[in-house]
Amino acid sequence: MLLERIKAYSAALGDRPALMAGEEMVRWGELWPMAQGLAAKLREQGTGPVALIGDPGQVWVPVAFVACLLAGRPYLPLDPLLPPAGQGELLEQAGAVLLDRRTAEEGFSSGLSCPLPDDPHRIAYEIFTSGSTGRPKLVEVSLSNLEHFLRWASALPEIAAVLGGTAVGQAAWSFDLSVADLYLSLLGGGTHVALTPAEKEDFPALFRRLEESDLSLLVATPSFLRLCLTEPSFGPDRLPRLRTVFSCGEVLPPAAARRLLDRFPGVALLNAYGPTEATCAVCAVPISREMCGGPLPIGTIGEGAVDISLEEGEIILTGASVSPRFGGKYSTGDLGYVENGLLYWAGRRDLQLKYKGYRLEPARIEGALEALPQVERAAVLPRRDRAGQVKGLTAFVEGAGLEPEKLAQALGDLLPPYQIPGQWKLLDRLPLTPNGKCDRKRLEEML
Ligand code: AMP
């Protein structure tokens, strides 16, 4: 259904921009022939996953995604912030070949065509996310998972009202939140605007871009929304057509929600929830000003993309948007509770964190540290503000002749910047619990 729609819009919408980022643009009329050209080449070359490293400022990346869907080969967007050694490791783990921009562009202009494949259960994309083992976890999402998510999300009244308009996305391609803005935009024949890394670091440029895009839908993490709200001109004068904000990926603090609703009185704010393993988001609920006196709900029971239940307080997802790897049922590790038919998030069962909107596992950073020759043991803990948001990472390290700068530098060769602890504490010995495990409670007191 998704590819057929893209094909039809490409034939009908001609000069209308389909994908925009920075100075780059692909028009609807160009999208299908470009994707066909590359898909034909990709299909000739193999069947395995196709990895792409592209920042959101480059529109060839989403065109290549469509080409991969057409070719029937999974695409794998890698985090452009990962240093080369980290990227190499993931490419190997996934058994993927890397597609670069030049090769993709040769494919776009090949003039070849590629028939639509007919296996709806084929893998659409793969994404590396954090895993509790400390090793990056590869999640495969099928085309039918993706289409199921799109059917559910596009039927939400707040989304249906903005389909076909301009959607702005803030997340990197390697973060599955971008699935929402990109594909809802393509599904509705709209225009997708990806914010570039440079725009995200330069406030005047960011707000100029938002204003010029004339957006009706903004898809963002609460961290990004809070950042936008620090700018007084982030309001309806500059963004008169904004109708829906889809917030997802981490806790939406009530104070931020209230500020957003006060700033944009006519805007619908959806608090959406879901893990990569169940395709972007599985439930969402419109937030009203009255709800902002306490924790905000993440969904309405019975109205999600999947069946949502609680087992010993853990949120369990069962249904068509759960990645095939989990056999249709996924235990999220998130704790939840239901009140008046609304679902609330109540923390994690494990140590997984959200920091600056990124999902990460302390065990990954600890493992990288413990692989360094000088390090005996390491523990990484979050520092939180009063609202519980992670504001930094602290590494406790035991070893001989340690120098924090060198440790940070060594980690920087393997991990993206947001996983490098900003604070270091060198200890003669990490405190242990009676059964010999690292005593995180004691470490928390030392933060
Ligand atoms: P990711 O796979 O990166 O999308 O991260 C999924 C995790 O983010 C979930 O398992 C939750 O722990 C957290 N999360 C996502 N959305 C929300 C939300 N609206 N409120 C609280 N936590 C969320």
CSV table of C-alpha atoms and ligand atoms in Angstrom, one decimal:
chain,number,residue,atom,x,y,z
A,1,MET,CA,0.0,0.0,0.0
A,2,LEU,CA,2.9,2.4,0.8
A,3,LEU,CA,4.8,1.9,-2.4
A,4,GLU,CA,1.7,2.0,-4.5
A,5,ARG,CA,0.8,5.3,-2.9
A,6,ILE,CA,4.2,6.8,-3.5
A,7,LYS,CA,4.1,5.7,-7.1
A,8,ALA,CA,0.6,7.3,-7.6
A,9,TYR,CA,1.6,10.6,-5.9
A,10,SER,CA,4.8,10.7,-8.0
A,11,ALA,CA,2.8,10.5,-11.2
A,12,ALA,CA,0.2,13.1,-10.0
A,13,LEU,CA,2.1,15.7,-8.0
A,14,GLY,CA,4.9,16.6,-10.4
A,15,ASP,CA,6.7,19.7,-9.2
A,16,ARG,CA,5.5,19.6,-5.6
A,17,PRO,CA,8.5,19.1,-3.2
A,18,ALA,CA,8.5,15.6,-1.7
A,19,LEU,CA,11.7,15.7,0.3
A,20,MET,CA,13.6,18.8,1.5
A,21,ALA,CA,16.6,19.3,3.7
A,22,GLY,CA,19.0,22.2,3.8
A,23,GLU,CA,19.6,23.3,0.2
A,24,GLU,CA,18.5,20.0,-1.2
A,25,MET,CA,15.1,19.0,-2.7
A,26,VAL,CA,13.5,16.1,-4.5
A,27,ARG,CA,10.2,16.8,-6.2
A,28,TRP,CA,7.4,14.2,-6.3
A,29,GLY,CA,7.7,13.8,-10.0
A,30,GLU,CA,11.4,12.8,-9.6
A,31,LEU,CA,11.0,10.5,-6.6
A,32,TRP,CA,9.6,7.4,-8.3
A,33,PRO,CA,11.9,7.3,-11.3
A,34,MET,CA,15.0,7.9,-9.1
A,35,ALA,CA,14.0,5.2,-6.7
A,36,GLN,CA,13.2,2.8,-9.6
A,37,GLY,CA,16.6,3.4,-11.1
A,38,LEU,CA,18.5,2.6,-7.9
A,39,ALA,CA,16.2,-0.3,-7.0
A,40,ALA,CA,16.9,-2.0,-10.3
A,41,LYS,CA,20.7,-1.8,-9.6
A,42,LEU,CA,20.3,-2.9,-6.0
A,43,ARG,CA,18.3,-5.9,-7.1
A,44,GLU,CA,20.9,-7.0,-9.6
A,45,GLN,CA,23.6,-6.8,-6.9
A,46,GLY,CA,22.2,-9.0,-4.1
A,47,THR,CA,19.6,-9.5,-1.5
A,48,GLY,CA,21.3,-8.6,1.8
A,49,PRO,CA,20.9,-5.4,3.8
A,50,VAL,CA,22.1,-2.1,2.4
A,51,ALA,CA,23.7,0.3,5.0
A,52,LEU,CA,23.6,4.0,4.6
A,53,ILE,CA,25.4,6.7,6.5
A,54,GLY,CA,23.8,10.0,5.8
A,55,ASP,CA,22.8,12.9,8.0
A,56,PRO,CA,19.3,14.2,7.8
A,57,GLY,CA,20.5,17.1,5.6
A,58,GLN,CA,20.9,14.8,2.6
A,59,VAL,CA,17.8,13.9,0.7
A,60,TRP,CA,19.4,11.1,-1.3
A,61,VAL,CA,19.1,9.0,1.9
A,62,PRO,CA,15.3,8.8,2.0
A,63,VAL,CA,15.2,8.3,-1.8
A,64,ALA,CA,17.5,5.4,-1.3
A,65,PHE,CA,15.2,4.0,1.4
A,66,VAL,CA,12.4,3.9,-1.0
A,67,ALA,CA,14.7,2.2,-3.6
A,68,CYS,CA,15.5,-0.5,-1.0
A,69,LEU,CA,11.9,-1.1,-0.3
A,70,LEU,CA,11.3,-1.5,-4.0
A,71,ALA,CA,14.3,-3.7,-4.5
A,72,GLY,CA,13.1,-5.9,-1.6
A,73,ARG,CA,16.4,-5.4,0.3
A,74,PRO,CA,16.4,-4.1,3.9
A,75,TYR,CA,18.0,-0.8,4.5
A,76,LEU,CA,20.1,0.0,7.5
A,77,PRO,CA,20.6,3.6,8.5
A,78,LEU,CA,23.7,4.0,10.6
A,79,ASP,CA,24.3,6.8,13.1
A,80,PRO,CA,26.5,9.4,11.3
A,81,LEU,CA,27.8,10.4,14.8
A,82,LEU,CA,29.4,7.0,15.2
A,83,PRO,CA,33.1,7.0,14.6
A,84,PRO,CA,34.4,4.8,11.7
A,85,ALA,CA,35.5,2.0,13.9
A,86,GLY,CA,32.0,1.8,15.5
A,87,GLN,CA,30.4,1.9,12.0
A,88,GLY,CA,32.7,-0.9,10.8
A,89,GLU,CA,31.7,-3.1,13.7
A,90,LEU,CA,28.0,-2.7,13.0
A,91,LEU,CA,28.4,-3.3,9.3
A,92,GLU,CA,30.0,-6.5,10.1
A,93,GLN,CA,27.5,-7.5,12.7
A,94,ALA,CA,24.6,-6.9,10.2
A,95,GLY,CA,26.4,-8.4,7.2
A,96,ALA,CA,25.5,-5.3,5.3
A,97,VAL,CA,27.1,-3.6,2.3
A,98,LEU,CA,27.5,0.2,2.4
A,99,LEU,CA,25.8,2.3,-0.2
A,100,ASP,CA,27.5,5.7,-0.7
A,101,ARG,CA,26.1,8.8,-2.1
A,102,ARG,CA,27.9,8.7,-5.5
A,103,THR,CA,26.7,5.1,-6.2
A,104,ALA,CA,23.2,5.9,-5.1
A,105,GLU,CA,23.1,8.9,-7.4
A,106,GLU,CA,24.4,6.8,-10.3
A,107,GLY,CA,21.5,4.5,-9.7
A,108,PHE,CA,18.9,7.3,-9.5
A,109,SER,CA,19.8,8.4,-13.0
A,110,SER,CA,20.2,5.0,-14.5
A,111,GLY,CA,16.8,5.2,-16.2
A,112,LEU,CA,16.1,1.5,-15.2
A,113,SER,CA,12.9,0.3,-13.8
A,114,CYS,CA,12.1,-2.3,-11.2
A,115,PRO,CA,8.8,-4.1,-10.7
A,116,LEU,CA,7.1,-4.0,-7.3
A,117,PRO,CA,8.0,-7.0,-5.3
A,118,ASP,CA,5.1,-8.9,-3.9
A,119,ASP,CA,6.2,-10.2,-0.5
A,120,PRO,CA,4.6,-8.0,2.1
A,121,HIS,CA,6.5,-9.7,4.9
A,122,ARG,CA,9.9,-8.9,3.6
A,123,ILE,CA,12.2,-6.9,5.9
A,124,ALA,CA,11.8,-3.1,5.2
A,125,TYR,CA,14.6,-1.8,7.4
A,126,GLU,CA,17.0,-2.7,10.2
A,127,ILE,CA,18.0,-0.4,13.0
A,128,PHE,CA,20.7,-0.8,15.6
A,129,THR,CA,19.4,0.1,19.0
A,130,SER,CA,20.6,-0.4,22.5
A,131,GLY,CA,20.5,-4.0,24.0
A,132,SER,CA,20.7,-5.0,27.6
A,133,THR,CA,23.7,-7.3,26.8
A,134,GLY,CA,25.7,-4.1,26.1
A,135,ARG,CA,26.1,-5.1,22.5
A,136,PRO,CA,24.2,-3.0,19.9
A,137,LYS,CA,20.9,-4.9,19.1
A,138,LEU,CA,19.8,-5.2,15.5
A,139,VAL,CA,16.0,-4.9,15.1
A,140,GLU,CA,14.4,-5.9,11.8
A,141,VAL,CA,11.1,-4.3,10.8
A,142,SER,CA,9.1,-5.8,8.0
A,143,LEU,CA,7.1,-3.9,5.4
A,144,SER,CA,3.9,-5.2,6.9
A,145,ASN,CA,5.0,-3.9,10.4
A,146,LEU,CA,5.6,-0.5,8.8
A,147,GLU,CA,2.3,-0.5,6.9
A,148,HIS,CA,0.5,-1.5,10.1
A,149,PHE,CA,2.0,1.4,12.0
A,150,LEU,CA,1.2,3.8,9.2
A,151,ARG,CA,-2.4,2.6,9.0
A,152,TRP,CA,-2.8,3.1,12.7
A,153,ALA,CA,-1.0,6.5,12.9
A,154,SER,CA,-2.6,8.0,9.8
A,155,ALA,CA,-6.1,7.2,11.2
A,156,LEU,CA,-5.4,9.2,14.4
A,157,PRO,CA,-7.6,12.3,14.0
A,158,GLU,CA,-4.7,14.7,14.9
A,159,ILE,CA,-2.6,13.1,12.2
A,160,ALA,CA,-5.3,12.6,9.6
A,161,ALA,CA,-5.9,16.4,9.8
A,162,VAL,CA,-2.4,17.2,8.6
A,163,LEU,CA,-1.7,14.4,6.1
A,164,GLY,CA,-0.7,15.9,2.8
A,165,GLY,CA,0.8,19.0,4.5
A,166,THR,CA,4.4,19.7,5.4
A,167,ALA,CA,5.9,17.5,8.1
A,168,VAL,CA,9.1,18.4,9.8
A,169,GLY,CA,11.2,15.7,11.4
A,170,GLN,CA,14.1,16.3,13.9
A,171,ALA,CA,15.4,12.7,14.4
A,172,ALA,CA,18.3,11.2,12.6
A,173,TRP,CA,17.5,8.5,10.1
A,174,SER,CA,19.2,6.0,12.5
A,175,PHE,CA,16.6,6.7,15.1
A,176,ASP,CA,13.2,5.2,14.3
A,177,LEU,CA,11.3,8.3,15.3
A,178,SER,CA,12.1,9.5,11.8
A,179,VAL,CA,9.9,6.7,10.4
A,180,ALA,CA,6.8,8.7,11.6
A,181,ASP,CA,7.6,11.9,9.9
A,182,LEU,CA,9.1,10.5,6.7
A,183,TYR,CA,6.5,7.8,5.9
A,184,LEU,CA,3.4,9.7,7.1
A,185,SER,CA,4.5,12.4,4.8
A,186,LEU,CA,5.1,10.1,1.9
A,187,LEU,CA,1.9,8.3,2.6
A,188,GLY,CA,-0.1,11.5,2.4
A,189,GLY,CA,1.6,13.0,-0.7
A,190,GLY,CA,2.9,15.7,1.6
A,191,THR,CA,6.3,17.5,1.8
A,192,HIS,CA,8.9,16.2,4.3
A,193,VAL,CA,11.5,18.6,5.7
A,194,ALA,CA,14.4,17.1,7.6
A,195,LEU,CA,16.2,19.4,9.9
A,196,THR,CA,19.9,19.3,9.3
A,197,PRO,CA,22.5,18.9,12.0
A,198,ALA,CA,23.8,22.4,11.3
A,199,GLU,CA,20.3,23.9,11.7
A,200,LYS,CA,19.8,22.0,15.0
A,201,GLU,CA,22.9,23.7,16.4
A,202,ASP,CA,22.1,27.2,15.2
A,203,PHE,CA,18.9,28.6,16.7
A,204,PRO,CA,18.3,31.5,14.2
A,205,ALA,CA,18.8,29.0,11.3
A,206,LEU,CA,16.5,26.4,13.0
A,207,PHE,CA,13.6,28.9,13.5
A,208,ARG,CA,14.1,30.3,10.0
A,209,ARG,CA,13.8,26.8,8.6
A,210,LEU,CA,10.7,26.0,10.7
A,211,GLU,CA,9.1,29.2,9.6
A,212,GLU,CA,9.9,28.8,5.9
A,213,SER,CA,8.7,25.2,5.9
A,214,ASP,CA,5.2,26.4,6.8
A,215,LEU,CA,4.8,23.1,8.7
A,216,SER,CA,1.6,21.5,9.8
A,217,LEU,CA,3.1,18.5,11.6
A,218,LEU,CA,6.2,18.5,13.9
A,219,VAL,CA,7.6,15.1,15.0
A,220,ALA,CA,10.1,15.5,17.8
A,221,THR,CA,11.5,14.2,21.1
A,222,PRO,CA,10.5,16.1,24.3
A,223,SER,CA,14.2,17.1,24.6
A,224,PHE,CA,14.0,18.9,21.2
A,225,LEU,CA,10.6,20.5,22.1
A,226,ARG,CA,12.0,21.8,25.4
A,227,LEU,CA,14.9,23.3,23.4
A,228,CYS,CA,12.5,25.0,21.0
A,229,LEU,CA,10.4,26.4,23.9
A,230,THR,CA,13.4,28.3,25.2
A,231,GLU,CA,13.1,30.5,22.2
A,232,PRO,CA,10.3,33.1,22.8
A,233,SER,CA,9.5,33.4,19.1
A,234,PHE,CA,8.7,29.7,18.8
A,235,GLY,CA,4.9,30.3,18.6
A,236,PRO,CA,2.0,30.6,16.2
A,237,ASP,CA,3.2,34.0,14.8
A,238,ARG,CA,6.1,32.2,13.2
A,239,LEU,CA,4.4,28.9,12.7
A,240,PRO,CA,0.8,29.8,11.8
A,241,ARG,CA,-0.1,26.4,10.2
A,242,LEU,CA,1.3,24.1,12.9
A,243,ARG,CA,-1.6,21.9,13.9
A,244,THR,CA,-0.1,18.7,15.4
A,245,VAL,CA,3.0,18.0,17.5
A,246,PHE,CA,3.8,14.3,17.7
A,247,SER,CA,6.1,13.9,20.7
A,248,CYS,CA,7.7,10.5,21.2
A,249,GLY,CA,10.7,8.6,22.4
A,250,GLU,CA,11.0,9.6,26.0
A,251,VAL,CA,9.1,11.0,28.9
A,252,LEU,CA,7.1,14.2,28.1
A,253,PRO,CA,7.5,16.4,31.2
A,254,PRO,CA,4.2,18.0,32.1
A,255,ALA,CA,5.8,21.4,32.5
A,256,ALA,CA,7.0,21.3,28.9
A,257,ALA,CA,3.6,20.0,27.6
A,258,ARG,CA,1.9,22.9,29.4
A,259,ARG,CA,4.3,25.5,28.0
A,260,LEU,CA,3.8,24.1,24.5
A,261,LEU,CA,0.0,24.2,24.8
A,262,ASP,CA,0.1,27.7,26.3
A,263,ARG,CA,2.3,28.9,23.4
A,264,PHE,CA,0.2,27.2,20.7
A,265,PRO,CA,-3.4,27.3,21.9
A,266,GLY,CA,-4.8,25.7,18.7
A,267,VAL,CA,-2.3,22.8,18.4
A,268,ALA,CA,-2.9,19.2,19.3
A,269,LEU,CA,-0.1,17.7,21.3
A,270,LEU,CA,0.2,13.9,21.0
A,271,ASN,CA,2.3,12.0,23.6
A,272,ALA,CA,3.2,8.8,21.7
A,273,TYR,CA,5.0,5.8,23.0
A,274,GLY,CA,6.7,2.8,21.5
A,275,PRO,CA,10.1,1.0,21.1
A,276,THR,CA,12.0,0.4,17.9
A,277,GLU,CA,11.1,-3.3,18.3
A,278,ALA,CA,7.4,-2.5,17.7
A,279,THR,CA,7.8,0.0,14.8
A,280,CYS,CA,8.2,3.6,16.0
A,281,ALA,CA,5.1,4.1,18.2
A,282,VAL,CA,2.2,1.8,19.4
A,283,CYS,CA,0.0,4.2,21.2
A,284,ALA,CA,-0.6,7.9,21.6
A,285,VAL,CA,-2.9,10.2,23.5
A,286,PRO,CA,-3.8,13.9,23.0
A,287,ILE,CA,-2.6,15.9,26.0
A,288,SER,CA,-4.8,18.6,27.4
A,289,ARG,CA,-3.9,21.5,29.7
A,290,GLU,CA,-5.9,19.8,32.5
A,291,MET,CA,-3.7,16.7,32.4
A,292,CYS,CA,-0.5,18.7,33.0
A,293,GLY,CA,-0.8,18.7,36.8
A,294,GLY,CA,0.9,15.3,37.1
A,295,PRO,CA,2.6,12.5,35.0
A,296,LEU,CA,1.2,12.4,31.5
A,297,PRO,CA,-0.4,9.3,29.9
A,298,ILE,CA,1.2,7.7,26.9
A,299,GLY,CA,-1.8,6.0,25.4
A,300,THR,CA,-5.4,4.9,25.7
A,301,ILE,CA,-6.0,1.2,26.4
A,302,GLY,CA,-7.6,-0.5,23.5
A,303,GLU,CA,-6.7,2.1,20.9
A,304,GLY,CA,-3.1,1.3,20.2
A,305,ALA,CA,-1.5,-0.1,17.1
A,306,VAL,CA,-1.1,-3.4,19.0
A,307,ASP,CA,-2.6,-5.1,22.0
A,308,ILE,CA,-1.1,-3.6,25.2
A,309,SER,CA,-1.1,-5.5,28.4
A,310,LEU,CA,0.7,-5.5,31.7
A,311,GLU,CA,2.5,-8.5,33.1
A,312,GLU,CA,3.9,-8.0,36.6
A,313,GLY,CA,3.8,-4.3,35.8
A,314,GLU,CA,5.7,-4.6,32.6
A,315,ILE,CA,4.3,-3.3,29.3
A,316,ILE,CA,3.8,-6.2,26.8
A,317,LEU,CA,3.0,-5.5,23.2
A,318,THR,CA,1.3,-8.1,21.0
A,319,GLY,CA,0.4,-7.6,17.4
A,320,ALA,CA,1.1,-6.7,13.8
A,321,SER,CA,3.7,-4.0,14.4
A,322,VAL,CA,6.0,-6.1,16.6
A,323,SER,CA,9.2,-7.0,14.7
A,324,PRO,CA,9.1,-10.6,13.3
A,325,ARG,CA,12.2,-11.4,15.4
A,326,PHE,CA,10.0,-11.5,18.5
A,327,GLY,CA,7.2,-13.7,17.2
A,328,GLY,CA,4.5,-11.1,17.5
A,329,LYS,CA,5.0,-10.5,21.3
A,330,TYR,CA,7.5,-8.1,22.8
A,331,SER,CA,8.2,-7.5,26.5
A,332,THR,CA,9.3,-3.9,26.5
A,333,GLY,CA,11.2,-3.7,29.8
A,334,ASP,CA,9.1,-0.6,30.5
A,335,LEU,CA,7.0,-0.5,33.6
A,336,GLY,CA,3.4,0.9,33.3
A,337,TYR,CA,0.1,1.2,35.0
A,338,VAL,CA,-3.5,2.0,33.9
A,339,GLU,CA,-5.7,4.6,35.4
A,340,ASN,CA,-9.1,5.5,34.0
A,341,GLY,CA,-8.4,3.6,30.8
A,342,LEU,CA,-5.2,5.6,30.2
A,343,LEU,CA,-1.7,4.0,30.1
A,344,TYR,CA,1.1,5.6,32.0
A,345,TRP,CA,4.9,4.9,31.9
A,346,ALA,CA,6.6,4.3,35.2
A,347,GLY,CA,10.3,3.7,34.5
A,348,ARG,CA,12.4,0.8,33.4
A,349,ARG,CA,12.9,-2.7,34.7
A,350,ASP,CA,16.6,-2.5,33.6
A,351,LEU,CA,19.2,0.2,33.4
A,352,GLN,CA,18.3,1.5,29.9
A,353,LEU,CA,18.4,5.3,29.6
A,354,LYS,CA,17.2,8.0,27.4
A,355,TYR,CA,19.7,10.8,27.2
A,356,LYS,CA,19.2,13.8,24.8
A,357,GLY,CA,16.5,11.7,23.1
A,358,TYR,CA,18.9,8.8,22.5
A,359,ARG,CA,18.3,5.3,23.8
A,360,LEU,CA,21.4,3.9,25.5
A,361,GLU,CA,22.5,1.2,27.8
A,362,PRO,CA,25.2,1.8,30.4
A,363,ALA,CA,26.5,-1.7,29.8
A,364,ARG,CA,27.6,-0.7,26.3
A,365,ILE,CA,29.8,2.1,27.6
A,366,GLU,CA,31.0,0.0,30.6
A,367,GLY,CA,32.0,-2.8,28.2
A,368,ALA,CA,33.9,-0.4,26.0
A,369,LEU,CA,35.7,1.0,29.0
A,370,GLU,CA,36.5,-2.5,30.4
A,371,ALA,CA,38.0,-3.4,27.0
A,372,LEU,CA,40.7,-0.8,27.6
A,373,PRO,CA,43.9,-2.3,29.0
A,374,GLN,CA,44.2,0.0,32.0
A,375,VAL,CA,40.6,-0.4,33.2
A,376,GLU,CA,39.8,-3.1,35.7
A,377,ARG,CA,36.1,-2.3,36.2
A,378,ALA,CA,33.7,0.4,35.2
A,379,ALA,CA,30.2,1.6,36.0
A,380,VAL,CA,28.3,4.3,34.2
A,381,LEU,CA,25.4,6.1,35.9
A,382,PRO,CA,23.1,8.8,34.9
A,383,ARG,CA,22.9,12.2,36.7
A,384,ARG,CA,19.3,13.3,36.8
A,385,ASP,CA,17.6,16.7,37.3
A,386,ARG,CA,14.7,17.1,39.8
A,387,ALA,CA,12.1,16.0,37.2
A,388,GLY,CA,14.1,12.8,36.6
A,389,GLN,CA,15.5,13.7,33.2
A,390,VAL,CA,19.0,12.5,32.5
A,391,LYS,CA,21.3,15.5,32.3
A,392,GLY,CA,24.7,13.8,32.1
A,393,LEU,CA,26.6,10.5,32.5
A,394,THR,CA,29.2,9.8,35.2
A,395,ALA,CA,31.8,7.0,34.8
A,396,PHE,CA,33.2,5.4,37.9
A,397,VAL,CA,36.4,3.6,36.9
A,398,GLU,CA,38.8,1.3,38.7
A,399,GLY,CA,42.3,0.7,37.4
A,400,ALA,CA,45.9,1.7,37.4
A,401,GLY,CA,47.3,5.0,36.0
A,402,LEU,CA,44.0,6.2,34.7
A,403,GLU,CA,43.6,9.6,33.0
A,404,PRO,CA,40.0,10.6,32.3
A,405,GLU,CA,40.9,12.6,29.1
A,406,LYS,CA,42.6,9.6,27.6
A,407,LEU,CA,39.7,7.3,28.6
A,408,ALA,CA,37.2,9.7,27.0
A,409,GLN,CA,39.4,9.9,23.9
A,410,ALA,CA,39.6,6.1,23.6
A,411,LEU,CA,35.8,5.8,23.9
A,412,GLY,CA,35.4,8.5,21.3
A,413,ASP,CA,37.0,6.2,18.8
A,414,LEU,CA,34.2,3.7,19.2
A,415,LEU,CA,31.1,5.4,20.5
A,416,PRO,CA,29.0,8.5,19.4
A,417,PRO,CA,29.6,11.7,21.4
A,418,TYR,CA,26.3,11.4,23.4
A,419,GLN,CA,27.6,8.1,24.9
A,420,ILE,CA,30.9,9.6,26.3
A,421,PRO,CA,30.6,10.4,30.0
A,422,GLY,CA,31.0,14.0,30.9
A,423,GLN,CA,32.1,13.3,34.4
A,424,TRP,CA,34.8,10.9,35.6
A,425,LYS,CA,35.4,9.5,39.1
A,426,LEU,CA,38.5,7.3,39.6
A,427,LEU,CA,38.2,4.8,42.4
A,428,ASP,CA,40.7,2.4,44.0
A,429,ARG,CA,37.9,-0.1,44.0
A,430,LEU,CA,34.3,-0.1,42.9
A,431,PRO,CA,31.9,-0.8,45.8
A,432,LEU,CA,30.4,-4.3,45.7
A,433,THR,CA,27.2,-5.8,47.0
A,434,PRO,CA,27.4,-8.8,49.3
A,435,ASN,CA,27.0,-11.1,46.3
A,436,GLY,CA,29.9,-9.4,44.5
A,437,LYS,CA,28.1,-7.3,42.0
A,438,CYS,CA,28.8,-3.6,41.4
A,439,ASP,CA,26.8,-1.7,44.1
A,440,ARG,CA,25.1,1.0,42.0
A,441,LYS,CA,23.2,2.3,45.0
A,442,ARG,CA,26.4,3.2,46.7
A,443,LEU,CA,27.7,4.8,43.5
A,444,GLU,CA,24.5,6.8,43.2
A,445,GLU,CA,25.2,8.4,46.6
A,446,MET,CA,28.6,9.4,45.2
A,447,LEU,CA,27.2,11.2,42.2
B,1,AMP,P1,13.4,3.7,21.1
B,1,AMP,O1,13.5,2.3,20.7
B,1,AMP,O2,14.6,4.5,20.9
B,1,AMP,O3,12.2,4.4,20.4
B,1,AMP,O4,13.1,3.8,22.7
B,1,AMP,C1,12.0,3.2,23.2
B,1,AMP,C2,11.9,3.5,24.7
B,1,AMP,O5,11.8,4.9,24.9
B,1,AMP,C3,10.7,2.9,25.3
B,1,AMP,O6,10.9,1.5,25.7
B,1,AMP,C4,10.5,3.8,26.5
B,1,AMP,O7,11.4,3.4,27.6
B,1,AMP,C5,11.0,5.1,26.0
B,1,AMP,N1,9.8,5.9,25.6
B,1,AMP,C6,9.3,6.1,24.3
B,1,AMP,N2,8.3,6.9,24.3
B,1,AMP,C7,8.0,7.3,25.6
B,1,AMP,C8,7.1,8.1,26.2
B,1,AMP,N3,6.1,8.8,25.5
B,1,AMP,N4,7.1,8.2,27.5
B,1,AMP,C9,8.1,7.6,28.3
B,1,AMP,N5,9.0,6.8,27.7
B,1,AMP,C10,9.0,6.6,26.4
